[in-house]
CSV table of N, CA and C and ligand atoms in Angstrom, one decimal:
chain,number,residue,atom,x,y,z
F,1,MET,N,110.8,86.5,95.3
F,1,MET,CA,110.5,87.2,96.6
F,1,MET,C,109.0,87.2,96.8
F,2,ASN,N,108.5,86.6,97.8
F,2,ASN,CA,107.1,86.6,98.1
F,2,ASN,C,106.6,87.4,99.3
F,3,ARG,N,107.6,88.2,99.8
F,3,ARG,CA,107.2,89.1,100.9
F,3,ARG,C,107.6,90.6,100.5
F,4,THR,N,106.8,91.5,101.1
F,4,THR,CA,107.2,92.9,100.8
F,4,THR,C,106.8,93.7,102.0
F,5,LEU,N,107.3,94.9,102.1
F,5,LEU,CA,107.0,95.8,103.2
F,5,LEU,C,106.0,96.8,102.8
F,6,VAL,N,105.0,97.0,103.8
F,6,VAL,CA,104.0,98.0,103.6
F,6,VAL,C,104.0,98.9,104.8
F,7,ILE,N,103.9,100.2,104.5
F,7,ILE,CA,103.6,101.2,105.6
F,7,ILE,C,102.3,101.9,105.4
F,8,VAL,N,101.4,101.7,106.3
F,8,VAL,CA,100.2,102.5,106.3
F,8,VAL,C,100.5,103.8,107.0
F,9,LYS,N,100.5,104.9,106.2
F,9,LYS,CA,101.1,106.1,106.6
F,9,LYS,C,100.3,106.9,107.6
F,10,PRO,N,100.9,108.0,108.2
F,10,PRO,CA,100.2,108.7,109.3
F,10,PRO,C,98.8,109.3,108.8
F,11,ASP,N,98.7,109.7,107.5
F,11,ASP,CA,97.5,110.3,107.1
F,11,ASP,C,96.4,109.2,107.1
F,12,ALA,N,96.7,108.0,106.8
F,12,ALA,CA,95.7,106.9,106.8
F,12,ALA,C,95.3,106.6,108.2
F,13,VAL,N,96.2,106.6,109.1
F,13,VAL,CA,95.9,106.4,110.6
F,13,VAL,C,95.0,107.5,111.0
F,14,GLU,N,95.4,108.7,110.7
F,14,GLU,CA,94.6,109.9,111.2
F,14,GLU,C,93.1,109.9,110.6
F,15,ARG,N,93.0,109.4,109.4
F,15,ARG,CA,91.7,109.3,108.7
F,15,ARG,C,90.9,108.1,109.0
F,16,GLY,N,91.5,107.2,109.8
F,16,GLY,CA,90.7,106.0,110.2
F,16,GLY,C,90.6,105.0,109.1
F,17,LEU,N,91.7,104.9,108.2
F,17,LEU,CA,91.6,104.1,107.0
F,17,LEU,C,92.5,102.8,107.2
F,18,VAL,N,93.0,102.6,108.4
F,18,VAL,CA,93.9,101.4,108.5
F,18,VAL,C,93.1,100.1,108.1
F,19,GLY,N,91.9,100.0,108.7
F,19,GLY,CA,91.1,98.7,108.4
F,19,GLY,C,90.8,98.6,106.9
F,20,GLU,N,90.5,99.7,106.3
F,20,GLU,CA,90.2,99.7,104.9
F,20,GLU,C,91.4,99.2,104.1
F,21,ILE,N,92.5,99.8,104.4
F,21,ILE,CA,93.7,99.4,103.6
F,21,ILE,C,94.2,98.0,103.9
F,22,VAL,N,94.2,97.6,105.2
F,22,VAL,CA,94.6,96.2,105.5
F,22,VAL,C,93.6,95.3,104.9
F,23,GLY,N,92.3,95.6,104.9
F,23,GLY,CA,91.3,94.8,104.4
F,23,GLY,C,91.4,94.6,102.9
F,24,ARG,N,91.7,95.6,102.2
F,24,ARG,CA,91.9,95.5,100.7
F,24,ARG,C,93.1,94.5,100.4
F,25,LEU,N,94.2,94.7,101.2
F,25,LEU,CA,95.3,93.8,100.9
F,25,LEU,C,95.0,92.4,101.2
F,26,GLU,N,94.3,92.2,102.4
F,26,GLU,CA,93.9,90.8,102.8
F,26,GLU,C,92.9,90.2,101.8
F,27,ARG,N,92.0,91.0,101.3
F,27,ARG,CA,91.0,90.4,100.4
F,27,ARG,C,91.6,90.0,99.1
F,28,LYS,N,92.7,90.7,98.7
F,28,LYS,CA,93.4,90.4,97.4
F,28,LYS,C,94.0,89.0,97.5
F,29,GLY,N,94.4,88.7,98.8
F,29,GLY,CA,95.1,87.4,99.0
F,29,GLY,C,96.4,87.4,99.6
F,30,LEU,N,96.7,88.6,100.1
F,30,LEU,CA,98.0,88.8,100.9
F,30,LEU,C,97.8,88.5,102.3
F,31,ARG,N,98.8,87.9,103.0
F,31,ARG,CA,98.7,87.5,104.4
F,31,ARG,C,99.7,88.4,105.2
F,32,PHE,N,99.2,88.9,106.3
F,32,PHE,CA,100.1,89.7,107.2
F,32,PHE,C,100.9,88.7,108.0
F,33,VAL,N,102.3,88.9,107.9
F,33,VAL,CA,103.1,88.0,108.7
F,33,VAL,C,103.9,88.6,109.8
F,34,ALA,N,104.0,90.0,109.8
F,34,ALA,CA,104.6,90.7,110.9
F,34,ALA,C,104.1,92.1,110.8
F,35,ALA,N,103.9,92.8,112.0
F,35,ALA,CA,103.5,94.2,112.0
F,35,ALA,C,103.9,94.9,113.3
F,36,THR,N,104.1,96.2,113.2
F,36,THR,CA,104.4,97.0,114.4
F,36,THR,C,103.7,98.3,114.2
F,37,PHE,N,103.2,98.9,115.3
F,37,PHE,CA,102.4,100.2,115.2
F,37,PHE,C,103.1,101.2,116.1
F,38,GLY,N,103.4,102.4,115.5
F,38,GLY,CA,104.0,103.4,116.3
F,38,GLY,C,104.6,104.5,115.5
F,39,THR,N,105.1,105.5,116.1
F,39,THR,CA,105.7,106.7,115.4
F,39,THR,C,107.2,106.4,115.1
F,40,LEU,N,107.5,106.5,113.8
F,40,LEU,CA,108.9,106.2,113.4
F,40,LEU,C,109.9,107.2,113.9
F,41,ASP,N,111.1,106.8,114.4
F,41,ASP,CA,112.2,107.7,114.6
F,41,ASP,C,112.6,108.3,113.3
F,42,ARG,N,113.0,109.5,113.4
F,42,ARG,CA,113.5,110.2,112.1
F,42,ARG,C,114.7,109.5,111.5
F,43,SER,N,115.5,108.9,112.3
F,43,SER,CA,116.7,108.2,111.8
F,43,SER,C,116.3,106.9,111.0
F,44,VAL,N,115.3,106.3,111.5
F,44,VAL,CA,114.8,105.1,110.8
F,44,VAL,C,114.1,105.5,109.5
F,45,ALA,N,113.3,106.6,109.6
F,45,ALA,CA,112.6,107.1,108.4
F,45,ALA,C,113.7,107.5,107.3
F,46,ALA,N,114.7,108.1,107.8
F,46,ALA,CA,115.8,108.5,106.9
F,46,ALA,C,116.5,107.3,106.2
F,47,LEU,N,116.7,106.3,106.9
F,47,LEU,CA,117.2,105.1,106.4
F,47,LEU,C,116.3,104.5,105.3
F,48,HIS,N,115.0,104.4,105.7
F,48,HIS,CA,114.0,103.9,104.8
F,48,HIS,C,113.9,104.6,103.5
F,49,TYR,N,113.9,106.0,103.6
F,49,TYR,CA,113.8,106.8,102.4
F,49,TYR,C,115.1,107.4,101.9
F,50,ALA,N,116.2,106.7,102.2
F,50,ALA,CA,117.6,107.1,101.9
F,50,ALA,C,117.7,107.5,100.4
F,51,GLU,N,117.1,106.8,99.5
F,51,GLU,CA,117.3,107.1,98.1
F,51,GLU,C,116.7,108.5,97.7
F,52,HIS,N,115.9,109.1,98.6
F,52,HIS,CA,115.4,110.5,98.3
F,52,HIS,C,116.2,111.6,98.9
F,53,GLU,N,117.2,111.3,99.6
F,53,GLU,CA,118.0,112.3,100.3
F,53,GLU,C,118.5,113.3,99.2
F,54,GLY,N,118.4,114.6,99.5
F,54,GLY,CA,118.8,115.6,98.6
F,54,GLY,C,117.7,116.2,97.7
F,55,ARG,N,116.6,115.5,97.6
F,55,ARG,CA,115.5,115.9,96.8
F,55,ARG,C,114.8,117.1,97.5
F,56,PRO,N,114.2,118.0,96.8
F,56,PRO,CA,113.5,119.2,97.4
F,56,PRO,C,112.4,118.8,98.4
F,57,TYR,N,111.8,117.6,98.2
F,57,TYR,CA,110.7,117.2,99.1
F,57,TYR,C,111.1,116.4,100.2
F,58,TYR,N,112.4,116.1,100.3
F,58,TYR,CA,112.9,115.1,101.3
F,58,TYR,C,112.6,115.5,102.8
F,59,ASP,N,112.9,116.7,103.2
F,59,ASP,CA,112.6,117.1,104.6
F,59,ASP,C,111.1,117.0,104.9
F,60,GLY,N,110.3,117.4,103.9
F,60,GLY,CA,108.8,117.4,104.1
F,60,GLY,C,108.4,115.9,104.2
F,61,LEU,N,109.0,115.0,103.4
F,61,LEU,CA,108.7,113.6,103.4
F,61,LEU,C,109.0,113.0,104.8
F,62,LEU,N,110.1,113.4,105.4
F,62,LEU,CA,110.5,112.9,106.7
F,62,LEU,C,109.6,113.5,107.8
F,63,ASP,N,109.2,114.8,107.7
F,63,ASP,CA,108.3,115.4,108.6
F,63,ASP,C,107.0,114.6,108.6
F,64,PHE,N,106.5,114.4,107.4
F,64,PHE,CA,105.2,113.7,107.2
F,64,PHE,C,105.2,112.3,107.8
F,65,ILE,N,106.2,111.5,107.4
F,65,ILE,CA,106.1,110.1,107.8
F,65,ILE,C,106.4,109.9,109.3
F,66,THR,N,106.9,110.9,109.9
F,66,THR,CA,107.2,110.8,111.4
F,66,THR,C,106.2,111.6,112.2
F,67,ARG,N,105.2,112.1,111.6
F,67,ARG,CA,104.3,113.1,112.4
F,67,ARG,C,103.3,112.3,113.3
F,68,GLY,N,103.2,111.1,113.1
F,68,GLY,CA,102.2,110.3,113.9
F,68,GLY,C,102.4,108.8,113.7
F,69,PRO,N,101.7,108.0,114.4
F,69,PRO,CA,101.9,106.5,114.2
F,69,PRO,C,101.6,106.0,112.8
F,70,VAL,N,102.3,105.0,112.5
F,70,VAL,CA,102.1,104.2,111.3
F,70,VAL,C,102.0,102.7,111.6
F,71,LEU,N,101.4,102.0,110.7
F,71,LEU,CA,101.4,100.5,110.7
F,71,LEU,C,102.5,100.1,109.7
F,72,VAL,N,103.5,99.5,110.2
F,72,VAL,CA,104.6,98.9,109.4
F,72,VAL,C,104.4,97.4,109.3
F,73,ALA,N,104.2,96.8,108.2
F,73,ALA,CA,103.9,95.4,108.1
F,73,ALA,C,104.6,94.7,107.0
F,74,VAL,N,104.8,93.4,107.2
F,74,VAL,CA,105.3,92.5,106.1
F,74,VAL,C,104.1,91.7,105.7
F,75,VAL,N,103.9,91.7,104.4
F,75,VAL,CA,102.8,90.9,103.8
F,75,VAL,C,103.4,89.9,102.8
F,76,GLU,N,102.7,88.8,102.7
F,76,GLU,CA,103.3,87.7,101.9
F,76,GLU,C,102.2,87.2,100.9
F,77,GLY,N,102.7,86.8,99.8
F,77,GLY,CA,101.7,86.3,98.7
F,77,GLY,C,102.4,85.1,98.0
F,78,PRO,N,101.7,84.5,97.2
F,78,PRO,CA,102.2,83.3,96.5
F,78,PRO,C,103.4,83.7,95.6
F,79,THR,N,103.4,84.9,95.0
F,79,THR,CA,104.5,85.3,94.2
F,79,THR,C,104.5,86.8,94.0
F,80,ASP,N,105.7,87.4,93.9
F,80,ASP,CA,105.8,88.8,93.6
F,80,ASP,C,104.9,89.7,94.5
F,81,ALA,N,105.0,89.5,95.8
F,81,ALA,CA,104.1,90.3,96.7
F,81,ALA,C,104.3,91.8,96.4
F,82,TRP,N,105.5,92.2,96.2
F,82,TRP,CA,105.7,93.7,96.0
F,82,TRP,C,104.9,94.2,94.8
F,83,ARG,N,104.9,93.4,93.8
F,83,ARG,CA,104.1,93.9,92.6
F,83,ARG,C,102.6,94.0,92.8
F,84,VAL,N,102.1,93.0,93.6
F,84,VAL,CA,100.7,93.0,93.9
F,84,VAL,C,100.4,94.3,94.7
F,85,VAL,N,101.2,94.6,95.7
F,85,VAL,CA,100.9,95.8,96.6
F,85,VAL,C,101.0,97.0,95.7
F,86,ARG,N,102.1,97.1,94.9
F,86,ARG,CA,102.2,98.4,94.1
F,86,ARG,C,101.0,98.6,93.2
F,87,LEU,N,100.5,97.5,92.6
F,87,LEU,CA,99.4,97.6,91.7
F,87,LEU,C,98.2,98.1,92.5
F,88,MET,N,98.0,97.6,93.7
F,88,MET,CA,96.8,98.0,94.5
F,88,MET,C,97.0,99.4,95.1
F,89,MET,N,98.2,99.9,95.3
F,89,MET,CA,98.5,101.3,95.7
F,89,MET,C,98.1,102.3,94.7
F,90,GLY,N,98.4,102.1,93.5
F,90,GLY,CA,98.2,103.1,92.4
F,90,GLY,C,99.4,104.0,92.4
F,91,ALA,N,99.4,104.9,91.4
F,91,ALA,CA,100.5,105.8,91.1
F,91,ALA,C,100.8,106.7,92.3
F,92,THR,N,102.1,107.1,92.4
F,92,THR,CA,102.6,107.9,93.6
F,92,THR,C,101.7,109.2,93.8
F,93,ASN,N,101.4,109.9,92.7
F,93,ASN,CA,100.5,111.1,92.8
F,93,ASN,C,99.1,110.6,92.6
F,94,PRO,N,98.3,110.8,93.7
F,94,PRO,CA,96.9,110.3,93.6
F,94,PRO,C,96.1,110.9,92.5
F,95,LEU,N,96.6,112.1,91.9
F,95,LEU,CA,95.9,112.6,90.8
F,95,LEU,C,96.1,111.7,89.5
F,96,ASP,N,97.1,110.9,89.5
F,96,ASP,CA,97.3,110.0,88.4
F,96,ASP,C,96.9,108.5,88.8
F,97,ALA,N,96.5,108.3,90.0
F,97,ALA,CA,96.2,106.9,90.4
F,97,ALA,C,94.8,106.5,89.9
F,98,ALA,N,94.8,105.3,89.4
F,98,ALA,CA,93.5,104.9,88.7
F,98,ALA,C,92.5,104.5,89.8
F,99,PRO,N,91.2,104.8,89.5
F,99,PRO,CA,90.1,104.3,90.4
F,99,PRO,C,90.3,102.8,90.6
F,100,GLY,N,89.9,102.4,91.8
F,100,GLY,CA,90.1,101.0,92.1
F,100,GLY,C,91.4,100.7,92.9
F,101,THR,N,92.3,101.7,92.8
F,101,THR,CA,93.5,101.6,93.6
F,101,THR,C,93.3,102.4,94.9
F,102,ILE,N,94.2,102.1,95.9
F,102,ILE,CA,94.0,102.7,97.2
F,102,ILE,C,94.2,104.2,97.1
F,103,ARG,N,95.2,104.7,96.4
F,103,ARG,CA,95.4,106.1,96.2
F,103,ARG,C,94.4,106.7,95.3
F,104,GLY,N,94.0,106.0,94.3
F,104,GLY,CA,93.0,106.5,93.3
F,104,GLY,C,91.7,106.6,94.0
F,105,ASP,N,91.3,105.8,94.9
F,105,ASP,CA,90.0,105.8,95.5
F,105,ASP,C,90.0,106.7,96.7
F,106,LEU,N,91.1,106.8,97.4
F,106,LEU,CA,91.0,107.4,98.8
F,106,LEU,C,91.9,108.6,99.1
F,107,ALA,N,92.8,109.0,98.1
F,107,ALA,CA,93.7,110.1,98.3
F,107,ALA,C,93.6,111.1,97.2
F,108,THR,N,94.1,112.4,97.6
F,108,THR,CA,94.0,113.5,96.6
F,108,THR,C,95.3,114.2,96.3
F,109,VAL,N,96.3,114.1,97.3
F,109,VAL,CA,97.5,114.9,97.1
F,109,VAL,C,98.8,114.0,97.3
F,110,MET,N,99.8,114.3,96.6
F,110,MET,CA,101.1,113.6,96.5
F,110,MET,C,101.7,113.4,97.9
F,111,ALA,N,101.7,114.4,98.7
F,111,ALA,CA,102.4,114.4,100.0
F,111,ALA,C,101.6,113.4,101.0
F,112,GLU,N,100.4,113.2,100.7
F,112,GLU,CA,99.6,112.4,101.7
F,112,GLU,C,98.9,111.2,100.9
F,113,ASN,N,99.7,110.2,100.6
F,113,ASN,CA,99.2,109.2,99.7
F,113,ASN,C,99.0,107.9,100.3
F,114,LEU,N,98.9,107.9,101.6
F,114,LEU,CA,98.3,106.8,102.4
F,114,LEU,C,99.1,105.5,102.7
F,115,ILE,N,99.9,105.1,101.7
F,115,ILE,CA,100.5,103.8,101.8
F,115,ILE,C,101.9,103.8,101.1
F,116,HIS,N,102.8,103.1,101.7
F,116,HIS,CA,104.1,102.8,101.1
F,116,HIS,C,104.1,101.3,100.8
F,117,GLY,N,104.7,101.0,99.6
F,117,GLY,CA,105.0,99.6,99.3
F,117,GLY,C,106.4,99.5,98.6
F,118,SER,N,107.2,98.5,99.0
F,118,SER,CA,108.5,98.4,98.3
F,118,SER,C,108.3,98.3,96.8
F,119,ASP,N,109.3,98.9,96.1
F,119,ASP,CA,109.2,99.0,94.6
F,119,ASP,C,110.0,98.0,93.8
F,120,SER,N,110.5,97.0,94.5
F,120,SER,CA,111.2,95.9,93.8
F,120,SER,C,111.5,94.8,94.8
F,121,ALA,N,111.9,93.7,94.4
F,121,ALA,CA,112.3,92.6,95.3
F,121,ALA,C,113.5,93.0,96.2
F,122,GLU,N,114.4,93.7,95.5
F,122,GLU,CA,115.6,94.2,96.3
F,122,GLU,C,115.2,95.2,97.4
F,123,SER,N,114.3,96.1,97.0
F,123,SER,CA,113.8,97.1,98.0
F,123,SER,C,113.1,96.4,99.1
F,124,ALA,N,112.3,95.4,98.8
F,124,ALA,CA,111.6,94.6,99.8
F,124,ALA,C,112.5,94.0,100.8
F,125,ARG,N,113.5,93.4,100.3
F,125,ARG,CA,114.5,92.8,101.2
F,125,ARG,C,115.2,93.8,102.1
F,126,ARG,N,115.6,94.9,101.5
F,126,ARG,CA,116.3,96.0,102.2
F,126,ARG,C,115.4,96.5,103.3
F,127,GLU,N,114.2,96.8,102.9
F,127,GLU,CA,113.2,97.5,103.9
F,127,GLU,C,112.8,96.5,105.0
F,128,ILE,N,112.5,95.3,104.6
F,128,ILE,CA,112.1,94.3,105.7
F,128,ILE,C,113.2,94.2,106.7
F,129,ASP,N,114.5,94.2,106.2
F,129,ASP,CA,115.6,94.1,107.1
F,129,ASP,C,115.7,95.3,108.0
F,130,ILE,N,115.3,96.5,107.6
F,130,ILE,CA,115.3,97.7,108.5
F,130,ILE,C,114.4,97.5,109.6
F,131,PHE,N,113.2,97.1,109.4
F,131,PHE,CA,112.1,97.1,110.4
F,131,PHE,C,111.9,95.7,111.1
F,132,PHE,N,112.3,94.6,110.4
F,132,PHE,CA,112.1,93.3,111.0
F,132,PHE,C,113.3,92.4,110.7
F,133,PRO,N,114.5,92.8,111.3
F,133,PRO,CA,115.7,92.1,110.9
F,133,PRO,C,115.7,90.6,111.3
F,134,HIS,N,114.9,90.3,112.3
F,134,HIS,CA,114.8,88.9,112.8
F,134,HIS,C,114.1,88.0,111.8
F,135,LEU,N,113.4,88.6,110.8
F,135,LEU,CA,112.7,87.7,109.8
F,135,LEU,C,113.7,87.1,108.8
F,136,GLY,N,114.8,87.8,108.6
F,136,GLY,CA,115.8,87.2,107.7
F,136,GLY,C,115.2,87.4,106.3
F,137,SER,N,116.1,87.2,105.2
F,137,SER,CA,115.6,87.4,103.9
F,137,SER,C,116.5,86.8,102.9
O,1,ATP,P1,106.4,105.3,98.6
O,1,ATP,O1,107.9,105.1,98.6
O,1,ATP,O2,106.0,106.2,99.8
O,1,ATP,O3,105.6,104.0,98.6
O,1,ATP,P2,106.3,105.7,95.9
O,1,ATP,O4,107.2,104.6,95.8
O,1,ATP,O5,105.0,105.7,95.1
O,1,ATP,O6,105.9,106.1,97.3
O,1,ATP,P3,108.6,107.4,95.6
O,1,ATP,O7,109.1,107.9,94.4
O,1,ATP,O8,109.3,106.3,96.3
O,1,ATP,O9,107.1,107.1,95.4
O,1,ATP,O10,108.5,108.7,96.6
O,1,ATP,C1,108.4,108.5,98.0
O,1,ATP,C2,107.4,109.5,98.5
O,1,ATP,O11,108.0,110.8,98.4
O,1,ATP,C3,106.1,109.6,97.8
O,1,ATP,O12,105.1,108.7,98.3
O,1,ATP,C4,105.7,111.0,97.9
O,1,ATP,O13,104.9,111.3,99.0
O,1,ATP,C5,107.0,111.8,98.0
O,1,ATP,N1,107.4,112.3,96.7
O,1,ATP,C6,108.0,111.6,95.7
O,1,ATP,N2,108.2,112.4,94.7
O,1,ATP,C7,107.8,113.7,95.0
O,1,ATP,C8,107.7,114.9,94.4
O,1,ATP,N3,108.2,115.1,93.2
O,1,ATP,N4,107.2,116.0,95.1
O,1,ATP,C9,106.7,115.8,96.3
O,1,ATP,N5,106.7,114.6,97.0
O,1,ATP,C10,107.2,113.6,96.3
O,2,MG,MG1,109.0,104.4,96.9
């Protein structure tokens, strides 16, 4: 799988970090092949984050991801694009994210961690299909 889904989250848009995050991914060698900008419908966000349904943070997660516009994009790399993006994102909790990663350098709290990236080839296929069904996979 050489494509993966990225969401530049509302906190990143609010803080003016879209260019920084897109630039980091591009400089690493990933290419943007599709993108859309806007506020997610709650139903789409629920589908995207379905695996978290029932968790104590689930409602807050949906509130957060739908509170303002996001950049949803498909990026492509020579191999394992999802792994490249996950490495560059850093750990889910920015307190654990290494310096040099997007979360490690630019975020401080779990709930506002700037970027989503698919966590496996299967997740990438599933998530790309939600937002960009015409791309096929
Ligand atoms: P994302 O899916 O957004 O890329 P991730 O894959 O690093 O993040 P997940 O485990 O998929 O982390 O969790 C999705 C999101 O839910 C996280 O980005 C975080 O904001 C929130 N989250 C996850 N676990 C917790 C938790 N224990 N408490 C609060 N929020 C959480
Ligand atoms: Mg995840």
